[in-house]
Short mmCIF file of C-alpha atoms and ligand atoms in Angstrom, two decimals:
data_model
loop_
_atom_site.label_atom_id
_atom_site.label_comp_id
_atom_site.label_asym_id
_atom_site.label_seq_id
_atom_site.Cartn_x
_atom_site.Cartn_y
_atom_site.Cartn_z
CA MET A 135 -7.65 1.74 -1.39
CA ASP A 136 -4.72 3.37 -0.39
CA PHE A 137 -3.58 5.98 -2.82
CA SER A 138 -2.53 8.83 -0.53
CA LEU A 139 0.56 10.84 -1.33
CA SER A 140 2.51 12.10 1.41
CA LEU A 141 5.26 13.06 -1.21
CA GLN A 142 2.64 15.89 -2.28
CA ALA A 143 2.38 17.26 1.18
CA GLY A 144 2.59 21.03 1.20
CA GLU A 145 4.98 21.20 3.94
CA GLY A 146 7.85 19.60 6.05
CA GLU A 147 11.37 18.69 5.04
CA LEU A 148 10.92 16.80 1.88
CA PHE A 149 13.89 15.28 0.07
CA SER A 150 13.88 13.55 -3.46
CA PHE A 151 14.65 9.91 -3.05
CA TRP A 152 14.72 9.07 -6.67
CA THR A 153 18.56 8.81 -6.84
CA TRP A 154 18.48 6.44 -3.76
CA ASP A 155 21.13 3.58 -4.36
CA PRO A 156 19.17 0.42 -2.55
CA SER A 157 22.65 -0.99 -1.98
CA GLU A 158 23.22 1.72 0.58
CA SER A 159 21.92 2.50 3.91
CA LEU A 160 19.63 5.36 5.06
CA LYS A 161 21.11 8.60 3.75
CA LYS A 162 20.40 12.05 4.32
CA GLU A 163 18.58 12.62 1.29
CA THR A 164 16.58 9.59 1.49
CA ILE A 165 14.59 11.04 4.44
CA VAL A 166 11.04 11.75 3.63
CA ILE A 167 9.73 12.77 7.11
CA ARG A 168 12.35 14.08 9.75
CA PRO A 169 11.78 13.71 13.13
CA SER A 170 10.79 17.31 13.73
CA ASP A 171 8.34 16.98 10.39
CA LEU A 172 6.84 13.87 12.12
CA LEU A 173 5.92 15.56 15.37
CA ARG A 174 4.26 18.55 13.32
CA ARG A 175 2.22 16.11 11.31
CA GLN A 176 1.32 14.25 14.40
CA LYS A 177 0.20 17.29 16.17
CA ARG A 178 -2.34 17.98 13.35
CA CYS A 179 -3.64 14.53 13.73
CA ARG A 180 -3.95 14.54 17.51
CA SER A 181 -7.93 15.54 17.73
CA GLU A 182 -8.65 12.78 15.16
CA VAL A 183 -6.38 10.19 17.32
CA LYS A 184 -8.35 11.29 20.28
CA LYS A 185 -11.55 10.09 18.33
CA LEU A 186 -9.85 6.76 17.43
CA ALA A 187 -9.07 5.96 20.81
CA LEU A 188 -12.89 5.71 21.55
CA LEU A 189 -13.37 2.84 19.18
CA ARG A 190 -13.06 -0.64 20.30
CA TRP A 191 -9.46 -2.12 20.36
CA GLU A 192 -8.14 -5.44 20.47
CA THR A 193 -4.63 -7.23 21.18
CA VAL A 194 -3.40 -9.61 18.80
CA ALA A 195 -1.45 -12.15 20.69
CA ARG A 196 -0.16 -14.14 17.63
CA CYS A 197 0.85 -14.10 14.01
CA ASN A 198 -2.14 -14.37 11.67
CA LEU A 199 -0.49 -16.74 9.41
CA CYS A 200 1.90 -19.21 11.13
CA MET A 201 0.06 -18.68 14.70
CA SER A 202 3.60 -18.35 16.27
CA GLN A 203 3.78 -16.08 19.41
CA ARG A 204 7.57 -15.52 18.85
CA SER A 205 7.82 -11.90 17.75
CA VAL A 206 9.76 -8.68 18.04
CA ILE A 207 8.18 -5.23 18.55
CA VAL A 208 9.81 -3.07 16.08
CA SER A 209 7.85 0.12 16.92
CA VAL A 210 5.43 1.43 19.61
CA ARG A 211 3.65 4.20 17.84
CA ASP A 212 2.17 4.68 14.35
CA ARG A 213 2.72 7.56 12.14
CA TYR A 214 -0.25 9.32 13.68
CA GLY A 215 1.23 9.10 16.91
CA ALA A 216 -1.47 6.49 18.09
CA PRO A 217 -0.16 3.90 20.68
CA VAL A 218 0.01 1.19 18.01
CA GLU A 219 2.75 -1.53 18.29
CA THR A 220 3.99 -3.19 15.29
CA ALA A 221 5.40 -6.87 15.65
CA LEU A 222 7.81 -8.81 13.44
CA CYS A 223 7.04 -12.88 13.45
CA MET A 224 10.16 -14.51 13.81
CA ASP A 225 8.84 -17.56 12.53
CA CYS A 226 7.34 -16.47 9.11
CA GLY A 227 8.56 -12.92 8.80
CA LEU A 228 5.01 -11.19 8.82
CA PHE A 229 4.91 -7.50 10.13
CA TYR A 230 1.47 -7.01 12.04
CA LEU A 231 -0.14 -4.85 14.39
CA VAL A 232 -0.39 -5.92 17.87
CA GLY A 233 -2.74 -3.05 19.08
CA ARG A 234 -5.61 -2.44 16.61
CA PHE A 235 -9.12 -1.91 16.29
CA THR A 236 -11.69 -4.77 16.11
CA PRO A 237 -12.97 -5.80 12.71
CA ASP A 238 -16.18 -3.64 13.49
CA SER A 239 -14.51 -0.62 14.45
CA TYR A 240 -12.47 -0.85 11.29
CA ALA A 241 -15.46 -1.19 9.51
CA GLN A 242 -16.65 2.13 11.10
CA PHE A 243 -13.35 3.66 10.78
CA TYR A 244 -13.44 3.34 6.94
CA ALA A 245 -17.37 3.94 6.46
CA SER A 246 -17.28 7.16 8.46
CA GLY A 247 -14.28 8.49 6.54
CA GLY A 248 -12.15 8.67 9.49
CA TYR A 249 -9.57 6.98 7.50
CA ARG A 250 -9.46 9.52 4.91
CA ARG A 251 -9.54 12.22 7.28
CA VAL A 252 -6.73 11.27 9.58
CA CYS A 253 -4.45 10.51 6.29
CA SER A 254 -5.36 14.14 5.07
CA GLN A 255 -4.54 15.59 8.37
CA PHE A 256 -1.10 13.68 8.41
CA ASN A 257 -0.30 14.69 4.67
CA GLY A 258 -1.64 18.26 4.97
CA VAL A 259 -3.82 17.83 1.85
CA GLU A 260 -7.63 17.08 1.35
CA TYR A 261 -8.69 13.76 0.01
CA ASP A 262 -11.90 14.13 -1.77
CA VAL A 263 -13.64 11.99 -4.40
CA ASP A 264 -12.12 13.83 -7.29
CA GLN A 265 -8.77 13.66 -5.80
CA ILE A 266 -8.91 9.85 -5.06
CA GLN A 267 -10.03 9.48 -8.54
CA SER A 268 -7.17 11.41 -10.09
CA ASP A 269 -4.63 9.70 -8.08
CA GLN A 270 -6.19 6.13 -9.10
CA ALA A 271 -6.03 6.97 -13.00
CA GLY A 272 -2.27 6.69 -13.39
CA TYR A 273 -2.51 3.57 -11.65
CA ALA A 274 -5.26 2.17 -13.50
CA GLN A 275 -3.75 2.99 -16.96
CA THR A 276 -0.64 1.12 -15.73
CA LEU A 277 -2.22 -1.92 -14.41
CA VAL A 278 -4.24 -2.50 -17.52
CA LYS A 279 -1.54 -2.14 -19.85
CA ALA A 280 0.57 -4.62 -17.46
CA LEU A 281 -1.94 -7.43 -17.30
CA ALA A 282 -3.38 -6.78 -20.93
CA GLY A 283 -1.26 -10.16 -22.11
CA TYR A 284 -3.07 -12.25 -19.63
CA VAL A 285 -6.35 -10.65 -19.17
CA ALA A 286 -7.25 -10.55 -22.88
CA ASN A 287 -8.08 -14.20 -22.70
CA CYS A 288 -10.75 -13.15 -19.95
CA ARG A 289 -12.85 -10.92 -22.35
CA ASN A 290 -16.16 -10.48 -21.06
CA GLY A 291 -14.97 -12.36 -18.00
CA ARG A 292 -15.85 -11.39 -14.34
CA LEU A 293 -13.46 -9.18 -12.11
CA LEU A 294 -13.87 -8.41 -8.53
CA ASP A 295 -11.88 -5.40 -7.44
CA ILE A 296 -11.47 -5.78 -3.72
CA GLY A 297 -10.77 -2.28 -1.98
CA GLY A 298 -11.81 -0.95 -5.34
CA SER A 299 -12.61 2.61 -4.02
CA THR A 300 -14.49 4.73 -6.59
CA GLY A 301 -14.11 2.05 -9.37
CA ILE A 302 -11.31 3.74 -11.52
CA ILE A 303 -9.05 0.63 -11.70
CA ALA A 304 -12.17 -1.73 -12.53
CA ARG A 305 -13.48 0.77 -15.15
CA GLY A 306 -10.09 0.47 -17.00
CA PHE A 307 -10.65 -3.31 -17.32
CA VAL A 308 -14.26 -2.63 -18.32
CA ASP A 309 -13.14 -0.36 -20.96
CA GLU A 310 -10.39 -2.15 -22.38
CA PHE A 311 -11.58 -6.02 -22.05
CA GLY A 312 -15.31 -5.72 -21.68
CA MET A 313 -15.10 -7.21 -18.13
CA ARG A 314 -18.04 -7.49 -16.07
CA ALA A 315 -16.79 -5.66 -12.85
CA THR A 316 -17.81 -5.84 -9.14
CA ILE A 317 -16.24 -3.51 -6.69
CA LEU A 318 -16.02 -4.19 -2.99
CA ASP A 319 -14.98 -1.45 -0.93
CA PRO A 320 -15.88 -0.63 3.02
CA ALA A 321 -15.86 3.46 2.44
CA GLU A 322 -19.60 3.88 1.52
CA HIS A 323 -19.17 7.46 0.00
CA GLU A 324 -16.58 5.99 -2.28
CA VAL A 325 -18.86 2.92 -3.27
CA ALA A 326 -21.45 5.61 -4.02
CA ALA A 327 -19.34 7.38 -6.18
CA ALA A 328 -18.50 4.19 -8.04
CA LYS A 329 -22.24 3.65 -8.52
CA ALA A 330 -22.84 7.13 -9.55
CA SER A 331 -20.41 6.23 -12.59
CA GLY A 332 -22.46 3.28 -13.42
CA MET A 333 -20.32 0.75 -11.93
CA ASN A 334 -21.64 -2.31 -9.79
CA ALA A 335 -20.24 -1.65 -6.47
CA ILE A 336 -20.91 -3.02 -2.95
CA ALA A 337 -19.99 -1.67 0.45
CA GLY A 338 -18.38 -4.20 2.65
CA VAL A 339 -14.94 -6.27 3.28
CA ILE A 340 -13.82 -9.56 1.65
CA GLU A 341 -13.69 -11.05 5.30
CA LYS A 342 -17.50 -11.06 5.17
CA TRP A 343 -17.99 -11.65 1.57
CA ASP A 344 -20.23 -14.91 0.96
CA ARG A 345 -21.49 -14.70 -2.67
CA PRO A 346 -21.27 -17.76 -4.74
CA GLU A 347 -19.75 -16.30 -8.03
CA LYS A 348 -16.44 -17.24 -9.45
CA TYR A 349 -14.05 -14.76 -11.17
CA ASP A 350 -11.72 -14.67 -13.66
CA LEU A 351 -9.55 -12.06 -12.20
CA VAL A 352 -9.48 -10.66 -8.63
CA LEU A 353 -7.58 -7.39 -8.00
CA LEU A 354 -6.42 -6.30 -4.50
CA CYS A 355 -4.72 -3.13 -5.27
CA ARG A 356 -2.89 -1.21 -2.63
CA SER A 357 -5.16 -2.91 0.01
CA ILE A 358 -3.54 -6.04 1.20
CA GLU A 359 -2.18 -4.24 4.46
CA HIS A 360 -5.75 -3.00 5.23
CA LEU A 361 -6.96 -6.67 5.67
CA THR A 362 -7.96 -7.48 9.01
CA ASP A 363 -7.82 -11.29 8.52
CA LEU A 364 -4.85 -12.08 6.00
CA ARG A 365 -4.98 -15.84 6.15
CA GLY A 366 -8.71 -15.90 5.95
CA ALA A 367 -9.15 -13.33 3.18
CA LEU A 368 -6.59 -14.76 0.95
CA ARG A 369 -7.86 -18.36 1.48
CA LYS A 370 -11.38 -16.85 0.43
CA ILE A 371 -10.05 -15.14 -2.50
CA ARG A 372 -8.53 -18.37 -3.72
CA GLY A 373 -11.83 -20.11 -3.47
CA LEU A 374 -13.52 -17.11 -5.62
CA LEU A 375 -11.02 -17.79 -8.64
CA LYS A 376 -12.16 -20.07 -11.56
CA PRO A 377 -9.41 -22.79 -11.99
CA ASP A 378 -7.82 -20.62 -14.74
CA GLY A 379 -8.30 -17.31 -13.04
CA PHE A 380 -5.61 -14.74 -12.01
CA PHE A 381 -5.25 -12.89 -8.93
CA TYR A 382 -3.18 -9.66 -8.91
CA CYS A 383 -2.23 -8.02 -5.65
CA ASP A 384 0.50 -5.66 -4.71
CA ILE A 385 2.34 -5.03 -1.54
CA SER A 386 4.26 -2.03 0.17
CA ASP A 387 7.57 -3.72 1.25
CA PHE A 388 7.94 -2.89 4.80
CA MET A 389 11.85 -3.11 4.75
CA GLU A 390 12.00 -0.83 1.51
CA LEU A 391 9.94 1.81 3.25
CA CYS A 392 12.49 1.64 6.23
CA ARG A 393 15.09 2.10 3.73
CA LEU A 394 13.11 4.89 1.93
CA VAL A 395 11.24 6.88 4.59
CA GLY A 396 12.75 5.91 7.90
CA PRO A 397 11.92 3.94 10.91
CA PRO A 398 8.62 2.14 11.20
CA GLU A 399 7.01 5.11 13.24
CA THR A 400 7.49 7.22 10.29
CA PHE A 401 5.19 5.02 7.95
CA THR A 402 3.24 2.33 9.90
CA LYS A 403 -0.45 3.22 10.73
CA ILE A 404 -3.49 2.07 12.40
CA ASP A 405 -5.21 0.93 9.15
CA HIS A 406 -2.32 -1.50 8.03
CA CYS A 407 -2.77 -4.29 10.02
CA TYR A 408 -0.10 -6.47 8.08
CA TRP A 409 2.95 -5.76 5.96
CA LEU A 410 4.92 -8.11 3.69
CA THR A 411 8.31 -7.73 2.09
CA HIS A 412 9.42 -9.14 -1.11
CA SER A 413 11.36 -11.62 0.50
CA THR A 414 8.71 -13.05 2.54
CA ALA A 415 5.49 -12.66 0.04
CA PRO A 416 6.11 -15.33 -2.50
CA GLY A 417 6.40 -17.89 0.18
CA ILE A 418 3.24 -16.65 1.99
CA PHE A 419 1.28 -16.76 -1.05
CA ARG A 420 2.61 -20.35 -1.96
CA MET A 421 1.46 -21.34 1.60
CA LEU A 422 -1.74 -19.81 0.97
CA GLY A 423 -2.45 -21.64 -2.34
CA PHE A 424 -1.24 -19.09 -4.85
CA ASP A 425 1.53 -19.85 -7.57
CA LEU A 426 3.56 -16.98 -8.37
CA PHE A 427 2.88 -16.42 -12.27
CA SER A 428 4.83 -13.12 -12.85
CA THR A 429 6.24 -10.46 -10.44
CA TYR A 430 6.80 -6.86 -10.92
CA LYS A 431 9.14 -4.45 -9.07
CA ALA A 432 9.70 -0.71 -9.30
CA PHE A 433 13.08 -0.71 -8.19
CA ASP A 434 12.88 2.77 -6.83
CA SER A 435 9.91 2.45 -4.74
CA ASP A 436 8.33 0.10 -2.18
CA CYS A 437 5.80 -1.34 -4.26
CA VAL A 438 5.88 -4.93 -5.80
CA GLY A 439 2.92 -6.44 -7.76
CA TYR A 440 2.45 -10.05 -8.04
CA LEU A 441 0.36 -12.07 -10.50
CA LEU A 442 -0.93 -15.42 -9.03
CA ARG A 443 -2.87 -18.47 -9.84
CA PRO A 444 -4.30 -20.94 -7.53
CA CYS A 445 -2.30 -24.05 -6.73
CA GLU A 446 -1.90 -26.65 -3.97
CA PRO A 447 -0.62 -24.85 -0.70
CA VAL A 448 3.06 -25.22 -0.04
CA PRO A 449 4.05 -25.19 3.56
CA LEU A 450 6.04 -22.17 4.62
CA SER A 451 9.80 -22.38 4.77
CA PRO A 452 11.22 -20.83 8.04
CA PRO A 453 12.88 -17.47 7.16
CA PHE A 454 16.24 -18.77 8.58
CA GLY A 455 17.83 -15.83 10.46
CA ARG A 456 16.42 -13.40 7.97
CA THR A 457 14.13 -11.78 10.53
CA ALA A 458 16.97 -11.08 12.73
CA ASP A 459 18.86 -9.21 10.22
CA GLN A 460 15.79 -7.22 9.39
CA VAL A 461 15.40 -6.34 13.37
CA ALA A 462 18.97 -5.24 13.16
CA GLU A 463 18.43 -2.98 10.00
CA ILE A 464 15.44 -1.31 11.63
CA TYR A 465 17.45 -0.59 14.56
CA ARG A 466 20.30 0.84 12.64
CA THR A 467 17.81 2.89 10.52
CA ARG A 468 16.05 4.47 13.65
CA GLN A 469 19.53 5.43 15.01
CA GLU A 470 20.65 7.00 11.64
CA TRP A 471 17.35 8.75 11.51
CA ILE A 472 17.66 10.26 14.85
CA GLU A 473 20.94 11.26 14.24
CA LEU A 474 20.35 12.99 11.08
CA GLY A 475 17.33 14.66 12.50
CA LYS A 476 19.70 16.50 14.70
CA LYS A 477 21.86 18.16 11.85
CA ARG A 478 20.61 21.13 10.05
CA ILE A 479 19.41 20.70 6.52
CA PRO A 480 22.21 21.87 4.17
CA PRO A 481 20.66 24.90 1.65
CA SER A 482 21.40 22.71 -1.44
CA GLN A 483 19.15 19.96 0.01
CA TRP A 484 16.58 22.48 1.26
CA ALA A 485 16.63 23.95 -2.08
CA ARG A 486 16.04 20.66 -3.83
CA GLY A 487 13.16 19.59 -1.55
CA LYS A 488 11.81 23.11 -2.29
CA ALA A 489 12.09 22.81 -5.82
CA TYR A 490 10.40 19.09 -5.92
CA ARG A 491 7.53 20.34 -3.78
CA MET A 492 6.97 23.35 -6.28
CA LYS A 493 7.30 20.74 -9.19
CA ARG A 494 4.60 18.57 -7.83
CA MET A 495 2.47 21.34 -6.95
CA PHE A 496 2.63 22.47 -10.54
CA GLN A 497 2.17 18.97 -12.04
CA ARG A 498 -0.98 18.71 -10.02
CA SER A 499 -2.46 22.07 -11.09
CA MET A 500 -1.62 21.16 -14.74
CA ALA A 501 -3.45 17.82 -14.31
CA ALA A 502 -6.50 19.36 -12.66
CA VAL A 503 -6.59 21.97 -15.47
CA ARG A 504 -6.11 19.15 -18.13
CA GLY A 505 -8.92 16.99 -16.26
CA ALA A 506 -11.28 19.88 -16.63
CA PHE A 507 -11.12 20.04 -20.25
CA SER A 508 -10.61 16.53 -21.14
CA ASP A 509 -11.87 13.05 -20.67
CA GLU A 510 -8.55 11.77 -20.39
CA PRO A 511 -7.33 10.79 -16.69
CA ALA A 512 -6.39 13.76 -14.97
CA VAL A 513 -3.16 12.82 -13.24
CA VAL A 514 -0.66 10.43 -14.84
CA ARG A 515 1.35 9.76 -11.92
CA ARG A 516 5.15 9.19 -12.06
CA GLN A 517 5.94 5.89 -13.28
CA SER A 518 9.04 4.22 -11.84
CA ALA A 519 11.69 2.64 -14.04
CA PRO A 520 10.12 -0.69 -14.97
CA GLY A 521 11.74 -3.97 -14.31
CA ARG A 522 10.15 -7.31 -14.46
CA ILE A 523 11.94 -9.98 -12.29
CA ASN A 524 10.48 -12.73 -14.47
CA PRO A 525 11.58 -12.16 -17.88
CA ALA A 526 10.88 -15.53 -18.90
CA ILE A 527 6.92 -15.08 -18.68
CA PRO A 528 5.58 -13.60 -22.11
CA HIS A 529 4.10 -10.22 -21.56
CA SER A 530 2.18 -8.13 -24.09
CA ARG A 531 3.83 -5.01 -23.42
CA GLY A 532 6.78 -5.65 -21.37
CA GLU A 533 6.48 -2.91 -18.94
CA PHE A 534 5.03 -2.26 -15.73
CA GLY A 535 5.46 0.84 -13.66
CA VAL A 536 4.18 1.38 -10.46
CA SER A 537 2.82 4.78 -8.99
CA LEU A 538 4.30 6.28 -5.96
CA ALA A 539 3.87 4.36 -2.68
CA CYS A 540 1.10 4.72 -0.18
CA LEU A 541 2.92 6.62 2.33
ZN1 ZN B 844 4.11 -15.80 11.58
#
């Protein structure tokens, strides 16, 4: 669902973080959105944020996963400037929104296009259906290749793509493996685009899905953060899988985003109700009845992909002080971010950022031209250095790159 590219935004101080060393703390060149740029972006979003305030809101008093009320508020506004608090559960490590829309208001937010609108305003780019499809094309290619060794056995099997948007990713599995795909997405105009391309698409959310079919493969790409009931949705997905079925989902690692982008107020947003990290996700999946089959990590981005199979639920192990370390790291990140925001940008960094923006604009222009004259996917997005964490698991192609984060 979430394929927005703030890194392609046409303005603001933008620095490359490709050379970032994950072992180091936040550095000047890792900042994508400086404090002054964040304020400019929030100003652009102000009118839309006022409209969002008119929707129905609710307060989440306890963790959706472990029901604990022990939490730390790590930010009080989201990137759009909306008064959205983000909490870290001290007992399981889940990040979640405290103030958020009611589920019905989220449905309205997605169906009305408000989600794409505020995202476009923040990033300074327009997201139309063509743009969304272009952004998804590279991701689809990568995912089809990465899962080929597993999905080949599901030839002609059933696929459910939750948050499947315009159907580009599902189409990849239909074309490559002959799977029978169903797309589920709350954005009605994106569902309409999927239907127009001949796909079986339904407007809705997994939390309200009540059909009896079982699936060989369920995809949840760039969407887990958008769920309004994480525990309920993942349990439902488990029930939708055939006994030997696969569930693929990816996460945006909250702590990696802190290191790559800045403190939570630079990337949290009203439509991301939950955030996981690579250190908490495997335990959470096991607690919900998913065995980790293989893990994929793009080392220079925040995205981690997981291929899972149904298993008996395993009780969650407490994070043993890890959450306190995370709180300290977030605090340190914020202090560094504020301090660095007071300093002038050295000309060399400014030039590097400018050159990067021009390169991205050129790439997009060329991709658009190619798309106009070819049936090939219009944009093949930058793929991170591949790195599978579990090399013991056989893999047909041995590579998995993940496109840029949803920022
Ligand atoms: Zn919890």
